[in-house]
């Protein structure tokens, strides 16, 4: 890198004379191409940029698509974020009326807070899948229903949801399910293919977990599949994961998680 800095310093100098100005035209790219460190760094940068562009293209395509989508991807790849922004956009642009369903109270709270900064109607139409499907008084017709964490929803709940919209989009990862066993998951994804004709998008870049967290998770939960390429591509922070024991109190869990989010938000 010192060699690169030296070359850059030299080529950036202008030669001036007391009576006349002299200009030198130097092909800096030719010089840099002769430096192995630069060529290696440029190659890695190009590869990284291509991966990021591919990931952004997938997210943008899912947001822009007018028909229903099926969004896949491992933990931390942004499925919930894409579902949220698709939902918000419909209310901001006044194009369609959608309902966003997620699984846990914590996620519902977080998604509502995020949506309320853009559009209050979008925030109002966010609910928990199990709660919404269990309370007929909440049922209305929607142009689209978007289901986040769809891998933890039983088929009978999807049957209820289908009655309230002709367009059902979902984000689901069969390896993240907490409540369905392998046979139930196979049945669910087979049911998806039989009942929906959604265009599929798969997200691959992990935006949430560092390499340290992924390694820790794999050691604690060895039966959960975490692809090696996801671990290799994760950001290295050199920080050890911090474990917080919260017990089974849902309110305390929500307070603790929001406290952590607020700490990082400043």
mmCIF file of C-alpha atoms in Angstrom:
data_model
loop_
_atom_site.group_PDB
_atom_site.id
_atom_site.type_symbol
_atom_site.label_atom_id
_atom_site.label_comp_id
_atom_site.label_asym_id
_atom_site.label_seq_id
_atom_site.Cartn_x
_atom_site.Cartn_y
_atom_site.Cartn_z
ATOM 1 C CA UNK A 1 0.000 0.000 0.000
ATOM 2 C CA UNK A 2 2.978 2.346 0.640
ATOM 3 C CA UNK A 3 4.050 1.809 -2.974
ATOM 4 C CA UNK A 4 0.583 2.754 -4.169
ATOM 5 C CA UNK A 5 0.535 5.879 -2.011
ATOM 6 C CA UNK A 6 3.948 6.926 -3.302
ATOM 7 C CA UNK A 7 2.907 6.543 -6.943
ATOM 8 C CA UNK A 8 -0.333 8.449 -6.351
ATOM 9 C CA UNK A 9 1.567 11.279 -4.660
ATOM 10 C CA UNK A 10 3.967 11.575 -7.567
ATOM 11 C CA UNK A 11 1.383 11.612 -10.344
ATOM 12 C CA UNK A 12 -0.735 14.200 -8.532
ATOM 13 C CA UNK A 13 2.064 16.808 -8.584
ATOM 14 C CA UNK A 14 2.035 19.590 -11.163
ATOM 15 C CA UNK A 15 5.282 20.964 -12.532
ATOM 16 C CA UNK A 16 5.394 24.733 -12.449
ATOM 17 C CA UNK A 17 8.028 27.085 -13.855
ATOM 18 C CA UNK A 18 8.663 30.732 -12.919
ATOM 19 C CA UNK A 19 8.004 31.871 -16.513
ATOM 20 C CA UNK A 20 5.777 29.124 -17.904
ATOM 21 C CA UNK A 21 3.546 26.256 -16.858
ATOM 22 C CA UNK A 22 4.332 22.711 -17.836
ATOM 23 C CA UNK A 23 1.823 19.845 -17.714
ATOM 24 C CA UNK A 24 2.619 16.152 -17.694
ATOM 25 C CA UNK A 25 0.033 13.619 -18.817
ATOM 26 C CA UNK A 26 0.579 10.344 -16.988
ATOM 27 C CA UNK A 27 -1.352 7.112 -17.496
ATOM 28 C CA UNK A 28 -1.972 6.309 -13.822
ATOM 29 C CA UNK A 29 -4.027 3.209 -14.633
ATOM 30 C CA UNK A 30 -1.081 1.753 -16.584
ATOM 31 C CA UNK A 31 1.187 2.343 -13.587
ATOM 32 C CA UNK A 32 -1.263 0.946 -11.044
ATOM 33 C CA UNK A 33 -1.906 -2.122 -13.197
ATOM 34 C CA UNK A 34 1.779 -2.969 -12.795
ATOM 35 C CA UNK A 35 1.418 -3.127 -9.000
ATOM 36 C CA UNK A 36 0.314 -6.616 -7.862
ATOM 37 C CA UNK A 37 -1.342 -5.305 -4.670
ATOM 38 C CA UNK A 38 -3.500 -2.900 -6.660
ATOM 39 C CA UNK A 39 -4.570 -5.534 -9.174
ATOM 40 C CA UNK A 40 -5.535 -7.946 -6.394
ATOM 41 C CA UNK A 41 -7.441 -5.254 -4.494
ATOM 42 C CA UNK A 42 -9.269 -4.147 -7.656
ATOM 43 C CA UNK A 43 -10.262 -7.718 -8.484
ATOM 44 C CA UNK A 44 -11.692 -8.262 -4.992
ATOM 45 C CA UNK A 45 -13.504 -4.931 -5.138
ATOM 46 C CA UNK A 46 -15.069 -5.800 -8.500
ATOM 47 C CA UNK A 47 -16.243 -9.174 -7.190
ATOM 48 C CA UNK A 48 -17.690 -7.591 -4.038
ATOM 49 C CA UNK A 49 -19.472 -4.897 -6.064
ATOM 50 C CA UNK A 50 -20.989 -7.500 -8.366
ATOM 51 C CA UNK A 51 -22.352 -9.481 -5.402
ATOM 52 C CA UNK A 52 -23.834 -6.372 -3.812
ATOM 53 C CA UNK A 53 -25.417 -5.261 -7.078
ATOM 54 C CA UNK A 54 -26.966 -8.694 -7.578
ATOM 55 C CA UNK A 55 -28.400 -8.576 -4.040
ATOM 56 C CA UNK A 56 -29.766 -5.047 -4.517
ATOM 57 C CA UNK A 57 -31.317 -6.035 -7.846
ATOM 58 C CA UNK A 58 -33.158 -8.911 -6.161
ATOM 59 C CA UNK A 59 -34.509 -6.656 -3.406
ATOM 60 C CA UNK A 60 -35.562 -3.943 -5.837
ATOM 61 C CA UNK A 61 -37.265 -6.457 -8.114
ATOM 62 C CA UNK A 62 -39.312 -7.812 -5.200
ATOM 63 C CA UNK A 63 -40.294 -4.263 -4.222
ATOM 64 C CA UNK A 64 -41.241 -3.220 -7.742
ATOM 65 C CA UNK A 65 -43.173 -6.326 -8.726
ATOM 66 C CA UNK A 66 -46.908 -5.707 -8.858
ATOM 67 C CA UNK A 67 -47.854 -9.390 -8.596
ATOM 68 C CA UNK A 68 -47.378 -11.528 -5.484
ATOM 69 C CA UNK A 69 -43.867 -12.753 -4.660
ATOM 70 C CA UNK A 70 -42.241 -15.602 -2.723
ATOM 71 C CA UNK A 71 -39.171 -14.302 -0.908
ATOM 72 C CA UNK A 72 -36.510 -16.715 0.322
ATOM 73 C CA UNK A 73 -33.180 -16.313 2.060
ATOM 74 C CA UNK A 74 -31.340 -17.271 5.210
ATOM 75 C CA UNK A 75 -31.341 -15.316 8.507
ATOM 76 C CA UNK A 76 -30.316 -11.674 8.243
ATOM 77 C CA UNK A 77 -30.705 -11.359 4.474
ATOM 78 C CA UNK A 78 -33.441 -8.729 4.723
ATOM 79 C CA UNK A 79 -36.685 -10.595 4.028
ATOM 80 C CA UNK A 80 -38.602 -8.700 6.731
ATOM 81 C CA UNK A 81 -37.230 -5.377 5.481
ATOM 82 C CA UNK A 82 -38.344 -6.062 1.903
ATOM 83 C CA UNK A 83 -41.818 -7.125 3.118
ATOM 84 C CA UNK A 84 -42.076 -3.981 5.235
ATOM 85 C CA UNK A 85 -41.060 -1.575 2.466
ATOM 86 C CA UNK A 86 -43.368 -3.245 -0.049
ATOM 87 C CA UNK A 87 -46.202 -2.738 2.449
ATOM 88 C CA UNK A 88 -45.266 0.890 3.194
ATOM 89 C CA UNK A 89 -44.917 1.787 -0.476
ATOM 90 C CA UNK A 90 -48.512 0.782 -1.205
ATOM 91 C CA UNK A 91 -49.815 3.294 1.338
ATOM 92 C CA UNK A 92 -47.342 6.061 0.480
ATOM 93 C CA UNK A 93 -48.229 5.826 -3.212
ATOM 94 C CA UNK A 94 -51.925 5.133 -2.513
ATOM 95 C CA UNK A 95 -51.871 2.304 -5.062
ATOM 96 C CA UNK A 96 -53.164 -0.636 -3.021
ATOM 97 C CA UNK A 97 -54.379 -1.498 0.458
ATOM 98 C CA UNK A 98 -52.225 -4.190 2.037
ATOM 99 C CA UNK A 99 -51.929 -6.048 5.328
ATOM 100 C CA UNK A 100 -48.537 -7.078 6.718
ATOM 101 C CA UNK A 101 -48.568 -10.077 9.053
ATOM 102 C CA UNK A 102 -45.588 -11.226 11.109
ATOM 103 C CA UNK A 103 -45.151 -13.892 13.755
ATOM 104 C CA UNK A 104 -43.957 -12.474 17.089
ATOM 105 C CA UNK A 105 -45.094 -9.543 19.186
ATOM 106 C CA UNK A 106 -41.555 -8.161 19.140
ATOM 107 C CA UNK A 107 -41.448 -8.098 15.338
ATOM 108 C CA UNK A 108 -44.933 -6.605 15.186
ATOM 109 C CA UNK A 109 -43.862 -3.800 17.527
ATOM 110 C CA UNK A 110 -40.653 -3.120 15.589
ATOM 111 C CA UNK A 111 -42.371 -3.150 12.172
ATOM 112 C CA UNK A 112 -45.146 -0.840 13.389
ATOM 113 C CA UNK A 113 -42.624 1.647 14.788
ATOM 114 C CA UNK A 114 -40.675 1.604 11.531
ATOM 115 C CA UNK A 115 -43.790 1.985 9.362
ATOM 116 C CA UNK A 116 -45.168 4.847 11.492
ATOM 117 C CA UNK A 117 -42.206 7.028 10.494
ATOM 118 C CA UNK A 118 -43.398 6.840 6.868
ATOM 119 C CA UNK A 119 -47.157 6.331 6.929
ATOM 120 C CA UNK A 120 -49.543 5.827 9.831
ATOM 121 C CA UNK A 121 -52.039 3.801 7.785
ATOM 122 C CA UNK A 122 -49.264 1.370 6.910
ATOM 123 C CA UNK A 123 -48.418 1.026 10.614
ATOM 124 C CA UNK A 124 -52.065 0.459 11.534
ATOM 125 C CA UNK A 125 -52.339 -2.438 9.086
ATOM 126 C CA UNK A 126 -49.588 -4.547 10.647
ATOM 127 C CA UNK A 127 -50.531 -7.456 12.868
ATOM 128 C CA UNK A 128 -49.484 -10.881 14.121
ATOM 129 C CA UNK A 129 -50.492 -13.823 11.924
ATOM 130 C CA UNK A 130 -51.864 -16.047 14.690
ATOM 131 C CA UNK A 131 -53.699 -13.188 16.411
ATOM 132 C CA UNK A 132 -55.244 -11.829 13.207
ATOM 133 C CA UNK A 133 -56.387 -15.197 11.898
ATOM 134 C CA UNK A 134 -57.929 -16.027 15.308
ATOM 135 C CA UNK A 135 -60.036 -12.852 15.512
ATOM 136 C CA UNK A 136 -62.687 -12.622 12.760
ATOM 137 C CA UNK A 137 -63.604 -9.081 13.857
ATOM 138 C CA UNK A 138 -60.257 -7.963 12.415
ATOM 139 C CA UNK A 139 -60.873 -9.546 9.031
ATOM 140 C CA UNK A 140 -61.229 -7.244 6.024
ATOM 141 C CA UNK A 141 -60.559 -7.540 2.320
ATOM 142 C CA UNK A 142 -57.147 -6.389 1.107
ATOM 143 C CA UNK A 143 -55.550 -5.906 -2.274
ATOM 144 C CA UNK A 144 -52.564 -7.833 -0.954
ATOM 145 C CA UNK A 145 -51.618 -9.642 2.244
ATOM 146 C CA UNK A 146 -47.881 -9.933 2.917
ATOM 147 C CA UNK A 147 -46.737 -12.601 5.359
ATOM 148 C CA UNK A 148 -43.386 -12.226 7.105
ATOM 149 C CA UNK A 149 -41.807 -15.288 8.804
ATOM 150 C CA UNK A 150 -44.090 -17.455 6.703
ATOM 151 C CA UNK A 151 -42.219 -20.655 7.597
ATOM 152 C CA UNK A 152 -43.882 -20.677 11.045
ATOM 153 C CA UNK A 153 -47.482 -20.416 9.831
ATOM 154 C CA UNK A 154 -49.584 -23.574 9.639
ATOM 155 C CA UNK A 155 -51.544 -24.353 6.480
ATOM 156 C CA UNK A 156 -54.919 -23.879 8.177
ATOM 157 C CA UNK A 157 -53.955 -20.254 8.875
ATOM 158 C CA UNK A 158 -53.061 -19.711 5.234
ATOM 159 C CA UNK A 159 -56.485 -21.050 4.279
ATOM 160 C CA UNK A 160 -58.064 -18.289 6.391
ATOM 161 C CA UNK A 161 -55.756 -15.636 4.933
ATOM 162 C CA UNK A 162 -56.598 -16.690 1.361
ATOM 163 C CA UNK A 163 -60.231 -15.758 1.948
ATOM 164 C CA UNK A 164 -59.325 -12.091 2.397
ATOM 165 C CA UNK A 165 -57.125 -11.350 -0.599
ATOM 166 C CA UNK A 166 -56.461 -12.621 -4.097
ATOM 167 C CA UNK A 167 -52.785 -11.700 -3.771
ATOM 168 C CA UNK A 168 -50.707 -13.395 -1.045
ATOM 169 C CA UNK A 169 -46.995 -12.603 -0.846
ATOM 170 C CA UNK A 170 -44.718 -14.207 1.700
ATOM 171 C CA UNK A 171 -41.167 -14.360 2.990
ATOM 172 C CA UNK A 172 -40.156 -17.789 4.267
ATOM 173 C CA UNK A 173 -37.047 -19.833 4.979
ATOM 174 C CA UNK A 174 -37.602 -23.493 5.792
ATOM 175 C CA UNK A 175 -34.364 -23.592 7.829
ATOM 176 C CA UNK A 176 -35.591 -20.866 10.212
ATOM 177 C CA UNK A 177 -38.807 -22.496 11.357
ATOM 178 C CA UNK A 178 -39.285 -22.663 15.134
ATOM 179 C CA UNK A 179 -42.657 -24.391 15.306
ATOM 180 C CA UNK A 180 -43.027 -26.690 12.300
ATOM 181 C CA UNK A 181 -41.216 -30.003 12.061
ATOM 182 C CA UNK A 182 -39.619 -31.281 8.853
ATOM 183 C CA UNK A 183 -42.722 -33.132 7.621
ATOM 184 C CA UNK A 184 -44.925 -30.089 8.277
ATOM 185 C CA UNK A 185 -42.455 -27.843 6.447
ATOM 186 C CA UNK A 186 -42.378 -30.152 3.434
ATOM 187 C CA UNK A 187 -46.169 -30.097 3.352
ATOM 188 C CA UNK A 188 -46.222 -26.303 3.707
ATOM 189 C CA UNK A 189 -43.819 -25.603 0.840
ATOM 190 C CA UNK A 190 -45.595 -28.145 -1.328
ATOM 191 C CA UNK A 191 -48.859 -26.360 -0.497
ATOM 192 C CA UNK A 192 -47.240 -23.053 -1.515
ATOM 193 C CA UNK A 193 -46.423 -24.432 -4.947
ATOM 194 C CA UNK A 194 -49.913 -25.888 -5.382
ATOM 195 C CA UNK A 195 -51.848 -22.813 -4.261
ATOM 196 C CA UNK A 196 -49.679 -19.856 -5.275
ATOM 197 C CA UNK A 197 -47.969 -19.027 -8.520
ATOM 198 C CA UNK A 198 -45.675 -16.387 -7.012
ATOM 199 C CA UNK A 199 -42.430 -15.353 -8.647
ATOM 200 C CA UNK A 200 -39.541 -16.428 -6.420
ATOM 201 C CA UNK A 201 -36.687 -14.215 -5.216
ATOM 202 C CA UNK A 202 -33.812 -15.479 -3.078
ATOM 203 C CA UNK A 203 -31.663 -13.156 -0.961
ATOM 204 C CA UNK A 204 -28.163 -14.316 -0.033
ATOM 205 C CA UNK A 205 -26.209 -11.468 1.598
ATOM 206 C CA UNK A 206 -26.298 -11.476 5.406
ATOM 207 C CA UNK A 207 -26.798 -7.929 6.719
ATOM 208 C CA UNK A 208 -27.489 -8.807 10.354
ATOM 209 C CA UNK A 209 -25.050 -11.318 11.778
ATOM 210 C CA UNK A 210 -21.298 -11.046 12.122
ATOM 211 C CA UNK A 211 -19.045 -14.029 11.556
ATOM 212 C CA UNK A 212 -18.590 -14.324 15.324
ATOM 213 C CA UNK A 213 -22.349 -14.580 15.923
ATOM 214 C CA UNK A 214 -22.811 -17.181 13.180
ATOM 215 C CA UNK A 215 -19.996 -19.339 14.571
ATOM 216 C CA UNK A 216 -21.414 -19.028 18.081
ATOM 217 C CA UNK A 217 -24.906 -19.961 16.879
ATOM 218 C CA UNK A 218 -23.617 -22.998 15.015
ATOM 219 C CA UNK A 219 -21.758 -24.221 18.113
ATOM 220 C CA UNK A 220 -24.815 -23.792 20.377
ATOM 221 C CA UNK A 221 -27.357 -25.160 17.852
ATOM 222 C CA UNK A 222 -25.412 -27.754 15.811
ATOM 223 C CA UNK A 223 -28.586 -29.140 14.228
ATOM 224 C CA UNK A 224 -29.417 -25.819 12.579
ATOM 225 C CA UNK A 225 -27.909 -25.556 9.112
ATOM 226 C CA UNK A 226 -25.837 -22.422 8.517
ATOM 227 C CA UNK A 227 -24.147 -22.556 5.079
ATOM 228 C CA UNK A 228 -20.363 -22.247 5.208
ATOM 229 C CA UNK A 229 -20.410 -19.604 2.475
ATOM 230 C CA UNK A 230 -22.700 -17.458 4.674
ATOM 231 C CA UNK A 231 -20.141 -17.688 7.479
ATOM 232 C CA UNK A 232 -17.205 -16.974 5.168
ATOM 233 C CA UNK A 233 -18.894 -13.880 3.691
ATOM 234 C CA UNK A 234 -20.062 -12.435 7.029
ATOM 235 C CA UNK A 235 -18.404 -9.343 8.477
ATOM 236 C CA UNK A 236 -15.613 -9.949 11.007
ATOM 237 C CA UNK A 237 -15.974 -7.602 14.013
ATOM 238 C CA UNK A 238 -13.508 -9.208 16.480
ATOM 239 C CA UNK A 239 -16.262 -8.795 19.097
ATOM 240 C CA UNK A 240 -17.530 -11.707 21.164
ATOM 241 C CA UNK A 241 -21.321 -12.256 21.132
ATOM 242 C CA UNK A 242 -23.165 -11.140 24.272
ATOM 243 C CA UNK A 243 -25.832 -13.530 25.555
ATOM 244 C CA UNK A 244 -28.796 -12.124 27.467
ATOM 245 C CA UNK A 245 -30.960 -14.481 29.504
ATOM 246 C CA UNK A 246 -34.510 -13.106 29.378
ATOM 247 C CA UNK A 247 -36.647 -15.992 30.625
ATOM 248 C CA UNK A 248 -40.162 -16.521 29.298
ATOM 249 C CA UNK A 249 -41.754 -13.158 30.036
ATOM 250 C CA UNK A 250 -42.795 -11.729 26.648
ATOM 251 C CA UNK A 251 -43.023 -8.152 27.936
ATOM 252 C CA UNK A 252 -39.527 -8.265 29.454
ATOM 253 C CA UNK A 253 -38.211 -9.786 26.238
ATOM 254 C CA UNK A 254 -39.739 -6.954 24.201
ATOM 255 C CA UNK A 255 -38.380 -4.286 26.569
ATOM 256 C CA UNK A 256 -34.877 -5.773 26.471
ATOM 257 C CA UNK A 257 -34.800 -6.017 22.685
ATOM 258 C CA UNK A 258 -36.088 -2.462 22.210
ATOM 259 C CA UNK A 259 -33.517 -1.273 24.752
ATOM 260 C CA UNK A 260 -30.720 -2.847 22.708
ATOM 261 C CA UNK A 261 -32.090 -1.307 19.492
ATOM 262 C CA UNK A 262 -32.313 2.131 21.142
ATOM 263 C CA UNK A 263 -28.734 1.842 22.431
ATOM 264 C CA UNK A 264 -27.419 1.215 18.912
ATOM 265 C CA UNK A 265 -29.689 3.877 17.435
ATOM 266 C CA UNK A 266 -28.094 6.424 19.742
#
